[in-house]
C-alpha cells in the first residue's frame, strides 16, 4: 500500500500526531484535507491502516464483518463474556438478529412511545423553571432512562450517577489514563456500580430485549454485557445528537422558527406529538439529520479485512484496518457543497435521492452498523419536538462550545443554553 498517500512513518505509531491534533477524529479531518479521500496512516494497535472518506470507495468495504481486536480492546473491561464489539462474524450475525428483533421493531417503538413522552415532558417541565441549562448532562440522563424503559424493562434511581460512572470508565480505559493505582481503582469501582445497576434493572423483569437474548441462547453473562453496552451506546449517542441539534438551531434562528412553526401547525394545542405525528414533522427530522452530519455522535468506526480487496485502484491486503472517519465523510466537499454550513434542506427526499447512499453514515454501515438506529431517531425526534414545542433556546454567548472526543463527539464543558417558555403561534 506504499503508493497510497499518507504521512511519514513515526516511531510512536502515530500517537504523537493524534494527540497533537486533539484526538483521532480531528486527526482524520486533517489527514483527508491534506492527502485526499484515501489515506494510509499509522494507528496505535494496528500495524496497517487506511482511512476512507469517500462514499464510493466505502461501498467496496460495506460487507466486511470483522473488527480489529486491538482498537476495541479498551471496551473489554466492560464485558465479562468476551468483547461484544469484536465478536467473530459467526457469533455476531445471530447476536445482531436478536438485537434487531427488539430495537428495530416499529410496533415496540409505538408501544413505548407514551412512556418516552412522559420522560421528555418531565424534563421540559423542569427546564421551564430554570433560566439556564446544561444540555448534554440532562439529555444523556434522559436518554439513559428511555433505553432502560424500552429495552431493559425498568427505570434507574440515579441516572446522573450512572452517566458519571460511564464517563469515569471510558476516560480511564479509552484515554489509557490508568497509569496509577488510583486511576484503575476509580474505574473498577465505577464499573462495579454499573454492574449493580444492570443487575437491578434485570431483576425487575419485563424486558423484551432480555427475552429475545434468552431465546437466542445467550448466556447470563453475555446478556448482562449486552445490557451494559446498550446503556452505554444509547445514552451517549441520542443525548449528544439532541444536544448538538438544539445548539445549531439556537444559532440559526430562521431554521429554529421553521421548526417551531411546523410543530405548532401539526400539534395544534397539544404539548407533544403522537407516534404517527413524527411522519408529519419532516423539517424537524431534516434539522436532526443535518446536525448529525455536522456532529456525528460516533465520529468513526473500523473494520478489518479478512481477504484482499481493491480500493481506488489500490490493493488492500487481508488483515488491514479499514478506518471509517464519519466526520470526514460528512464534510467531503465533493458530496456536500459548503460542507460546514447548517442547511437542513440538504435532507429533502429529492436531495437525498441524488446523493450516494454512503455519503451520510451517522450510524455506520454494513453488518456492524448500529442496531438501535431507528429507535434512536424516534427518541431524538420526540425529545426535540417536546422541548422545542415548550421552550425557546438561546446560546450563552460567553460559554464556548467546542467538540472533543470522549468516545462520542462531546462538547467540552457541555453546551449551556438560556431557556424561555414559548407561546405557540396561532
CSV table of C-alpha atoms in Angstrom, one decimal, residues 28-29 31-33 35-39 51-58 290 292-294 296 325-341 346 355-356 358-361:
chain,number,residue,atom,x,y,z
A,28,UNK,CA,-8.7,12.3,10.4
A,29,UNK,CA,-10.1,15.6,9.2
A,31,UNK,CA,-5.3,13.8,7.1
A,32,UNK,CA,-8.1,13.8,4.5
A,33,UNK,CA,-7.7,17.5,4.0
A,35,UNK,CA,-3.9,13.7,1.4
A,36,UNK,CA,-7.3,13.2,-0.2
A,37,UNK,CA,-10.2,10.6,0.2
A,38,UNK,CA,-7.9,7.5,0.7
A,39,UNK,CA,-5.1,7.8,3.2
A,51,UNK,CA,-8.8,5.7,6.2
A,52,UNK,CA,-11.6,6.1,3.7
A,53,UNK,CA,-13.6,9.4,3.4
A,54,UNK,CA,-15.2,8.8,0.0
A,55,UNK,CA,-18.6,7.1,-0.1
A,56,UNK,CA,-17.9,5.5,-3.5
A,57,UNK,CA,-14.8,3.8,-2.0
A,58,UNK,CA,-16.7,2.9,1.2
A,290,UNK,CA,-28.1,17.8,9.3
A,292,UNK,CA,-25.7,14.6,12.9
A,293,UNK,CA,-23.9,15.2,9.6
A,294,UNK,CA,-22.1,18.2,11.2
A,296,UNK,CA,-21.9,12.7,14.2
A,325,UNK,CA,-13.9,8.7,9.6
A,326,UNK,CA,-17.7,9.5,9.7
A,327,UNK,CA,-16.9,13.2,10.3
A,328,UNK,CA,-14.6,13.5,7.3
A,329,UNK,CA,-17.2,11.6,5.1
A,330,UNK,CA,-19.9,14.1,6.2
A,331,UNK,CA,-17.7,17.0,5.4
A,332,UNK,CA,-16.5,15.7,2.0
A,333,UNK,CA,-17.0,18.8,-0.3
A,334,UNK,CA,-17.4,16.6,-3.4
A,335,UNK,CA,-20.7,15.4,-1.9
A,336,UNK,CA,-21.6,18.2,0.5
A,337,UNK,CA,-21.3,21.7,-1.0
A,338,UNK,CA,-20.3,24.3,1.6
A,339,UNK,CA,-19.9,21.4,4.0
A,340,UNK,CA,-19.6,23.3,7.3
A,341,UNK,CA,-22.8,25.2,6.8
A,346,UNK,CA,-29.9,19.0,2.2
A,355,UNK,CA,-26.6,11.6,-3.1
A,356,UNK,CA,-24.6,8.5,-2.8
A,358,UNK,CA,-22.8,6.2,1.9
A,359,UNK,CA,-22.3,10.0,1.9
A,360,UNK,CA,-24.3,10.1,5.2
A,361,UNK,CA,-23.5,7.4,7.7
